[in-house]
Coordinates of C-alpha atoms in Angstrom, one line a residue:
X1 CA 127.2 47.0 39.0
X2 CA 125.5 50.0 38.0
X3 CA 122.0 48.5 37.8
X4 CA 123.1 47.6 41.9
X5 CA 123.8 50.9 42.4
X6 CA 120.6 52.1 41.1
X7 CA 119.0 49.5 43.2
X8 CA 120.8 50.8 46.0
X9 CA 120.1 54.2 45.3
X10 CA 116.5 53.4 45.6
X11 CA 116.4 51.7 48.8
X12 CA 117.8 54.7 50.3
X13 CA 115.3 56.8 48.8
X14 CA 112.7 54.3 50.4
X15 CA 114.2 53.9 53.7
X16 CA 114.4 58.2 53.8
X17 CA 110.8 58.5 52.9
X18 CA 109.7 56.3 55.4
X19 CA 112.0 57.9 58.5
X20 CA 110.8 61.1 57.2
X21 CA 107.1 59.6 57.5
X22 CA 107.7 58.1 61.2
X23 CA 109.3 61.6 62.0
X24 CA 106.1 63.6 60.6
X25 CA 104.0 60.8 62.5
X26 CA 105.6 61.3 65.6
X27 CA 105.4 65.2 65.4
X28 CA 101.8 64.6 65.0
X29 CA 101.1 62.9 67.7
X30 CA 103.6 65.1 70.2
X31 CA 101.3 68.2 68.9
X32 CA 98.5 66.3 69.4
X33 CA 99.5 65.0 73.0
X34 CA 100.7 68.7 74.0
X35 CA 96.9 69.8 72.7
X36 CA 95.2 67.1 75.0
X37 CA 97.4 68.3 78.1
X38 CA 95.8 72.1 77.2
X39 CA 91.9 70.4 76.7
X40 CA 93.2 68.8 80.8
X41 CA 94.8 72.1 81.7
X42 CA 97.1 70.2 83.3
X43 CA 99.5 72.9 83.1
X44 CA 97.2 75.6 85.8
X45 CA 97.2 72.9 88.4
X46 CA 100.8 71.3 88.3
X47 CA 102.8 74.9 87.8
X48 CA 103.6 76.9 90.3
X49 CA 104.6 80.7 90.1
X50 CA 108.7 81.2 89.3
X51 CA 109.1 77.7 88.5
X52 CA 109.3 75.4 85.2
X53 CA 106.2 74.5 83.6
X54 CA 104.7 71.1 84.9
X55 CA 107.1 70.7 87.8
X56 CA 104.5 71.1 90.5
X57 CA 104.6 72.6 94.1
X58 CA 100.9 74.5 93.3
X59 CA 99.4 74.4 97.4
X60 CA 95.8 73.5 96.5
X61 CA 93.8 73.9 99.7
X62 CA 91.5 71.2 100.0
X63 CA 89.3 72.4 103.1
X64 CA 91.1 69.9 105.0
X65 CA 94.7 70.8 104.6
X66 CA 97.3 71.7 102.0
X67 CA 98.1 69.3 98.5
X68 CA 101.2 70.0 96.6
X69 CA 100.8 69.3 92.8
X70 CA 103.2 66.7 91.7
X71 CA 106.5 67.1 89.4
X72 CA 105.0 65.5 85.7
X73 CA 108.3 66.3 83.5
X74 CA 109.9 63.3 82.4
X75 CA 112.7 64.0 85.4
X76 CA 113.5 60.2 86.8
X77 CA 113.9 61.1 90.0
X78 CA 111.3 63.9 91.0
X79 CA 109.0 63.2 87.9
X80 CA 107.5 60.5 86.3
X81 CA 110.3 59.7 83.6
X82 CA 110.3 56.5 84.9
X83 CA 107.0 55.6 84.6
X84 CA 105.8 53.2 81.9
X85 CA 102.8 53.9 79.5
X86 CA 100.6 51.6 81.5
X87 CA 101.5 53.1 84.9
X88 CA 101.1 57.1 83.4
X89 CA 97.2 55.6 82.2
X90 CA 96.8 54.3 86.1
X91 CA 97.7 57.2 87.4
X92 CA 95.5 59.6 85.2
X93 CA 92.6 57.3 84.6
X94 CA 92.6 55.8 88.4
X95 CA 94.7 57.6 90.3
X96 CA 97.5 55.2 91.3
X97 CA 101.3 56.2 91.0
X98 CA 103.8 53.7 90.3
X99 CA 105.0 52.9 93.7
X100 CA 101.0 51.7 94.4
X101 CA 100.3 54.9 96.2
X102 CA 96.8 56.1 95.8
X103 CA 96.6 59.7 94.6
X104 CA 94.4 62.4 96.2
X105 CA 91.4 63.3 94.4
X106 CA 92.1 66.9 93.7
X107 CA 94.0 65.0 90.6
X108 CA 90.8 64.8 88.6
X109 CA 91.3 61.0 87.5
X110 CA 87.3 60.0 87.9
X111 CA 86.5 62.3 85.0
X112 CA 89.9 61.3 83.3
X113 CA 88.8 57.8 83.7
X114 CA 86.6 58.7 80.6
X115 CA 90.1 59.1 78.6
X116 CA 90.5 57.0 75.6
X117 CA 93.7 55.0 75.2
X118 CA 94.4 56.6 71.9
X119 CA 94.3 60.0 73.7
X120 CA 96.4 58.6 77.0
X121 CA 99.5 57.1 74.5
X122 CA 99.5 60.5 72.9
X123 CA 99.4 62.3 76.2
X124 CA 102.3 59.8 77.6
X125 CA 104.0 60.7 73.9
X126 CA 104.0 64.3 74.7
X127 CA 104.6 64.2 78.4
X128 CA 107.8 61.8 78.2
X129 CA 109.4 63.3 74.6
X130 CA 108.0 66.9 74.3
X131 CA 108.1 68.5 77.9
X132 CA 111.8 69.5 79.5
X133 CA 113.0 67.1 82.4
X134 CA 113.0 69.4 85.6
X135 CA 114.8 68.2 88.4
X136 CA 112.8 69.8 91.7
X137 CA 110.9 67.3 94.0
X138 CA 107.6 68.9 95.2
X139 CA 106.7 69.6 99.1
X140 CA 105.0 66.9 100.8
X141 CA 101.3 67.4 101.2
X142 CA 99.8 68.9 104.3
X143 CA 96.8 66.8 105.4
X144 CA 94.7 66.7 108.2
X145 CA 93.9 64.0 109.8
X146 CA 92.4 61.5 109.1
X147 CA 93.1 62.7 105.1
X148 CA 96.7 62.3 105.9
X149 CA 96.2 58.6 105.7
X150 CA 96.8 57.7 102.2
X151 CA 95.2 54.0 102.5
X152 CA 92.0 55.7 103.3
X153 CA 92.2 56.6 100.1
X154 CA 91.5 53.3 98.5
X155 CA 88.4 52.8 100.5
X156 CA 87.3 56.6 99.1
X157 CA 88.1 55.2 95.5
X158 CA 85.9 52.4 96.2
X159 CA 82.6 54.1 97.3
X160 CA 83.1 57.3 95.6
X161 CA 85.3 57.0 92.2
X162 CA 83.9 56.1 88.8
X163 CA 86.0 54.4 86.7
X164 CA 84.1 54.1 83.8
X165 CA 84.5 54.8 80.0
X166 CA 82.8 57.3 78.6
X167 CA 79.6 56.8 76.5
X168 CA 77.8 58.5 74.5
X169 CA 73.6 58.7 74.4
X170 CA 71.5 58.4 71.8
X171 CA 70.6 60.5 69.1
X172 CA 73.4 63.0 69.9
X173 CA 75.4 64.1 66.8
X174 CA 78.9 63.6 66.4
X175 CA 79.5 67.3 67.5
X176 CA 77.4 67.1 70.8
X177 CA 79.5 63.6 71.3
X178 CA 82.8 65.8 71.0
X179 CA 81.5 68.3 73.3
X180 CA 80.5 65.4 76.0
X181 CA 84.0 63.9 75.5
X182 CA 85.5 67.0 76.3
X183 CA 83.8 68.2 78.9
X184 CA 82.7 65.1 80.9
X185 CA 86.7 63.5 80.7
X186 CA 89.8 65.8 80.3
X187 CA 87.8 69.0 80.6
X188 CA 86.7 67.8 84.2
X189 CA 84.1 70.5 83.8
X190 CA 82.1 68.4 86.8
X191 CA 85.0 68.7 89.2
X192 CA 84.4 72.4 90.1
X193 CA 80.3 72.5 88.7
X194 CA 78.8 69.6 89.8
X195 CA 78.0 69.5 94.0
X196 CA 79.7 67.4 96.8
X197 CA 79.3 65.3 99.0
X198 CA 80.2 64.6 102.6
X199 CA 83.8 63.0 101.4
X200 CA 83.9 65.6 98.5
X201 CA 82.8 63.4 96.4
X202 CA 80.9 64.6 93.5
X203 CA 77.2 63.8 93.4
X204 CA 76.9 62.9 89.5
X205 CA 80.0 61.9 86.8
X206 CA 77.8 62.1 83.6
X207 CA 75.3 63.4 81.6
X208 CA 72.5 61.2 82.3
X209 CA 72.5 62.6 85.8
X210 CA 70.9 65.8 86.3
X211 CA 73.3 67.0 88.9
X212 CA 76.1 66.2 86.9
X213 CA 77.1 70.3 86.2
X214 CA 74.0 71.5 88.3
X215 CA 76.2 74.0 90.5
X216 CA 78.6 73.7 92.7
X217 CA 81.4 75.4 95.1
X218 CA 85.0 76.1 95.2
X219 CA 87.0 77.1 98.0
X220 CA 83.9 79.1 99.5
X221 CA 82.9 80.3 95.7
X222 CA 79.7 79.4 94.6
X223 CA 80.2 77.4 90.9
X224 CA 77.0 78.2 88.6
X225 CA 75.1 75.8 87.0
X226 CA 76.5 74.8 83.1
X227 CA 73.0 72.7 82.6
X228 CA 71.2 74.6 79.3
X229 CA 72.8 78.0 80.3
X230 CA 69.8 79.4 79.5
X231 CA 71.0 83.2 79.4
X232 CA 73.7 82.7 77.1
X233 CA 74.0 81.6 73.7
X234 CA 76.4 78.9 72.3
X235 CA 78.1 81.8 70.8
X236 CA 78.4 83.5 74.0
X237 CA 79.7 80.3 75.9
X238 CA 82.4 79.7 73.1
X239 CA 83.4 83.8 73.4
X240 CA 83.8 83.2 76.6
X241 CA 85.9 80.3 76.8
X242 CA 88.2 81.3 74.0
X243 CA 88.7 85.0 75.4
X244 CA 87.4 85.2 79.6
X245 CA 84.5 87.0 78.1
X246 CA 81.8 87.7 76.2
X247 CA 78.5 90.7 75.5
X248 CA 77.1 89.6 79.4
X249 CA 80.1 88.8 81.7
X250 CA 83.8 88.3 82.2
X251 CA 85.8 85.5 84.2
X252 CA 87.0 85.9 87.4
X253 CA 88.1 83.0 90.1
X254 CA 89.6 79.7 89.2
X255 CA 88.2 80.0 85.7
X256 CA 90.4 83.0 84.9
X257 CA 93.4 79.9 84.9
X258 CA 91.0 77.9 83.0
X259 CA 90.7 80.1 80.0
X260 CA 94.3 81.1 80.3
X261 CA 96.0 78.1 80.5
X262 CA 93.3 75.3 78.6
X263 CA 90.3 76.5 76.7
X264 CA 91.6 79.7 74.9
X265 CA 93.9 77.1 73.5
X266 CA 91.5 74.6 72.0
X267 CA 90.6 74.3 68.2
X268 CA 87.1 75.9 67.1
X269 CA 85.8 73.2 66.5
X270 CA 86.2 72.0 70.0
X271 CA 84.3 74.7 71.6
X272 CA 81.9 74.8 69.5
X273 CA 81.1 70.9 70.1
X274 CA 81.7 72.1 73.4
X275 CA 78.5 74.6 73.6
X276 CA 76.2 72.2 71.6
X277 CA 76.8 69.8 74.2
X278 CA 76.2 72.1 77.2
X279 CA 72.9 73.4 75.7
X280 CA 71.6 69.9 75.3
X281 CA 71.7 70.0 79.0
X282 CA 68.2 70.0 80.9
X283 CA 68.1 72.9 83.2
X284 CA 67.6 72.5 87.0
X285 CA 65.1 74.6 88.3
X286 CA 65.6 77.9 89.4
X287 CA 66.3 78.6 93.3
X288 CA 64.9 81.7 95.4
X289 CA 65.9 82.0 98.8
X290 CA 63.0 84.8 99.2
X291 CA 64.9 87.7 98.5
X292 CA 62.8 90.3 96.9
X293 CA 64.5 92.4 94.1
X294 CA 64.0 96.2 93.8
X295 CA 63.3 95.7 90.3
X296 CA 65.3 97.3 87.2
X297 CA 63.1 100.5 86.5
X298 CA 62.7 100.8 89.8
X299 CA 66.8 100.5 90.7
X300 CA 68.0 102.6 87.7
X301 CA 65.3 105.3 88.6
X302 CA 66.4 105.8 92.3
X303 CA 70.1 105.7 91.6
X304 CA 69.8 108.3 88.8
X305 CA 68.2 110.7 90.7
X306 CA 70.7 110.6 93.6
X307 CA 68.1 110.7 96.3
X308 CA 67.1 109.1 99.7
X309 CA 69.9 106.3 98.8
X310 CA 70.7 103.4 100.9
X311 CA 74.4 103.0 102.0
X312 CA 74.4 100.4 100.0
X313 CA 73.6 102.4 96.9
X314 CA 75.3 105.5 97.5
X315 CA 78.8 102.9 97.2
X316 CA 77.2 101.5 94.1
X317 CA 77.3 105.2 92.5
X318 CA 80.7 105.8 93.9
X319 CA 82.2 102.8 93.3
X320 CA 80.5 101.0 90.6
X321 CA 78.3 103.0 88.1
X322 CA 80.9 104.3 86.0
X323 CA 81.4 101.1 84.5
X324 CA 78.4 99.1 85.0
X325 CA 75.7 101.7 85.1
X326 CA 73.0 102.4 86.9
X327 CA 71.0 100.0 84.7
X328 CA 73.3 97.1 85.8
X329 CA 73.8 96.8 82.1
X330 CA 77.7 97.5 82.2
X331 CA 79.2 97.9 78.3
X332 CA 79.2 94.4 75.6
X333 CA 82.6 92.6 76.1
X334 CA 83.7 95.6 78.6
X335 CA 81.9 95.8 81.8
X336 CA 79.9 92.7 82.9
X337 CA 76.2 92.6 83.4
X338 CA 75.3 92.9 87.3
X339 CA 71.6 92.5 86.7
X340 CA 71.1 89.0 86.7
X341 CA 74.7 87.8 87.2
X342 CA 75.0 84.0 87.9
X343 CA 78.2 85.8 90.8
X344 CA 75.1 88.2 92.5
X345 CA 72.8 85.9 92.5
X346 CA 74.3 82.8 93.9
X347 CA 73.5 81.3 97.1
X348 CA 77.2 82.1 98.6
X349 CA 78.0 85.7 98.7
X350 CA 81.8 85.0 98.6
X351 CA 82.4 85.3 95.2
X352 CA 80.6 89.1 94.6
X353 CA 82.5 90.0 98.0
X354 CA 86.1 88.5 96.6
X355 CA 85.8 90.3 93.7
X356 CA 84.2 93.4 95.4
X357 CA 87.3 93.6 97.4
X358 CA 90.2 91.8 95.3
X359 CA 88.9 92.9 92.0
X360 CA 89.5 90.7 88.9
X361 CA 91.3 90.5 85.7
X362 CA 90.7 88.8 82.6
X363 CA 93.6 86.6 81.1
X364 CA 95.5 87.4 78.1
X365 CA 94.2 85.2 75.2
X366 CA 95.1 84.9 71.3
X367 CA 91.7 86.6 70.6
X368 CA 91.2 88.8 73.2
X369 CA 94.8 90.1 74.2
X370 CA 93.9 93.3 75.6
X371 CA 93.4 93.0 79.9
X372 CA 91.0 93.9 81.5
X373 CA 91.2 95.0 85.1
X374 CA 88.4 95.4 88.1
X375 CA 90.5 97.7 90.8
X376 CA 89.8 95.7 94.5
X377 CA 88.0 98.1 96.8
X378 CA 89.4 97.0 100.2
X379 CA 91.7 99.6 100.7
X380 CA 88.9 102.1 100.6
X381 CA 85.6 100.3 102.2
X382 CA 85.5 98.3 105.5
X383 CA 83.6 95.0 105.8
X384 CA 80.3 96.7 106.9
X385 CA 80.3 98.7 103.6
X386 CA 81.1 95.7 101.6
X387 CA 78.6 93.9 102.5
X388 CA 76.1 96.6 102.2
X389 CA 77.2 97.2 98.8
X390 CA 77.0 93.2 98.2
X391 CA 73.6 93.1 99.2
X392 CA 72.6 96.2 97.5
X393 CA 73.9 94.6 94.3
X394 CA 72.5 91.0 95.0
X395 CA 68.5 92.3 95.3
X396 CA 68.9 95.2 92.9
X397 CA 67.4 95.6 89.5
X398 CA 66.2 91.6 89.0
X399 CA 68.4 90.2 91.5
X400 CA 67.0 87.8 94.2
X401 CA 70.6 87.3 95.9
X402 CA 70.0 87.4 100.1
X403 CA 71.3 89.7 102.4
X404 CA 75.2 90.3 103.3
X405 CA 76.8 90.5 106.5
X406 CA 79.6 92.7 107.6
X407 CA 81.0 89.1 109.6
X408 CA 80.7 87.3 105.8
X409 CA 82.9 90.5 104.2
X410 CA 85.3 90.2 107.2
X411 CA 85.8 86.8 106.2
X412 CA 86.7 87.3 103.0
X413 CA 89.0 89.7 103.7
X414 CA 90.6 87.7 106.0
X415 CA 91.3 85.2 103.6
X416 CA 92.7 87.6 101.3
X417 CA 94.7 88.5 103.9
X418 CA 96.3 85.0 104.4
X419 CA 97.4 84.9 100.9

């Protein structure tokens, strides 16, 4: 009897170390899922502001009406806690739900097509045993027609969405590999930097195609190029990533979610693999639309001596030069650079204007949690001095930005306006 209990008493031991085992394992792979949903940022997209984490109702204006971001808690009747693994990987990989319907393309599922199924089953993991059911059905999406056809859909999927794996080139490293992997799949980098075409489509899906992150635009913002990034070092891209700035510049747009929600969240290691990827990149040559710049000696000279100014100028030393100088320098991690800015230069004025009259502020992040904040100048200029500010600041110092007119400012205004 006692050499049965002892036997006993053994098994038990076993049977706890190997529930304790499975318990560990399955923390792992919740963290590891909830990690992956932050490399996807699927939180910026599919939360909206004064309700639950990833219960959708985000309007995303398409340009040809409104989408509603979907409910992803594990909710069975308003999320997807009925979906199984195989129909969660359809819908993220090629944007099918459950029911058959085909998805809208704002859900990035041709870059998450590149998704391994080790990643997907953690994802699903995470997503069905680590997020809070929320019971709140999402608006119906707002389409245009003939967008509001979802069939047509399948057609666009057929000419347009690339459901491919990824793969890696020769001779990169297993670093540069990571970086592509991140950046080509759940980062969907190419969704916002890489140009459109006529059905929105985007032009390249990979790194063998040298539009693939060649510049794009975003709801009227032009998207700089992320091909070599010639200006910045990898240190500066992973500063910027992990903190919405770095010694040059300071996010502002979309990409103020981005860092907030996704990449100030992701391991080191991952942003550095990240920037070696990025610099790999061949860059596309440079575009000039013939703007002539006033040069920097020539810029900070005039301005400092307060003299003969343009109205342009004159708003630049009211407005502007405490911060960013009359050298356009601005202050390391502070002010951004305006001399050579990717935001003054850029073939669309909108973004310069949008922040000219909005301001910005940069996210709250682990390493940089100190805010920084631009004060919007629309209560105090009207459109025909923002432009001529925007155009003073676009073909100052080495700038080679075009002109700005007072109808492009009142149309940015407008739209701040509307929201």
């Amino acid at each position: 009897m006692k050499k049965l209990n002892q036997l006993l008493a053994v098994l038990a031991l076993g049977l706890a170390s190997i529930t304790a085992a499975h318990a560990a394992a399955d923390q792992e792979l919740l963290k590891r899922g909830e990690y992956l949903a932050r490399a996807g940022d699927c939180m910026a997209c599919h939360s909206a502001a004064g309700k639950p984490s990833f219960a959708g109702g985000l309007a995303i204006d398409s340009g040809h009406g409104i989408i509603y971001s979907t409910n992803i808690t594990p909710d069975k009747e308003h999320g997807i806690g009925n979906y199984s693994e195989e129909q969660f990987s359809k819908a993220v990989r090629h944007g099918v739900r459950a029911d058959g319907t085909p998805l809208y393309p704002a859900m990035p599922y041709p870059s998450y097509a590149k998704v391994s199924d080790d990643d997907i089953h953690a994802l699903y993991t995470y997503f069905m045993d680590g997020v809070k059911p929320v019971a709140v059905a999402s608006p119906p999406s707002e389409m245009s027609f003939p967008f509001n056809i979802r069939w047509g859909m399948k057609l666009w999927n057929v000419f347009f969405a690339n459901d491919k794996p990824f793969k890696e080139q020769a001779g990169w490293s297993a670093e540069i590999k990571r970086g592509a992997y991140l950046v080509e799949g759940l980062g969907h980098c190419g969704s916002c930097h890489t140009p459109r075409g006529f059905a929105m489509n985007e032009k390249a899906s990979d790194s063998a195609q040298e539009q693939f992150l060649s510049g794009g635009d975003l709801n009227g913002w032009a998207v700089p190029s992320l091909r070599g990034m010639p200006h910045w070092s990898a240190q500066d891209i992973v500063d910027y990533l992990q903190t919405g700035r770095n010694k040059t510049a300071s996010v502002a747009g979309e990409m103020s979610l981005v860092v907030e929600h996704s990449t100030s969240h992701l391991k080191q290691e991952d942003l550095n693999a990240i920037a070696a990827y990025l610099k790999t990149l061949s860059t596309p040559p440079a575009r000039n639309d013939g703007a002539r710049p006033q040069g920097a000696q020539a810029t900070a000279k005039k301005l400092t001596a307060a003299k003969d100014l343009t109205l342009g100028e004159r708003l630049y030393l009211d407005n502007c030069a405490a911060c960013h100088f009359v050298t356009g320098k601005g202050a390391p991690g502070i002010f951004p650079v305006l001399d050579g800015a990717s935001i003054a230069n850029a073939d669309n004025p909108t973004g310069l204007l949008h922040v000219i009259l909005a301001g910005a502020r940069t996210p709250s992040t682990e390493k940089a949690p100190s805010i920084l904040v631009m004060p919007g100048f629309a209560h105090r200029l009207s459109d025909k001095e923002a432009a001529e500010l925007a155009s003073f600041v676009r073909q100052g110092w080495g700038n080679q930005g075009g002109a700005v007119s007072e109808r492009e400012a009142a149309k940015v205004r407008a739209s701040l306006e509307k929201h």
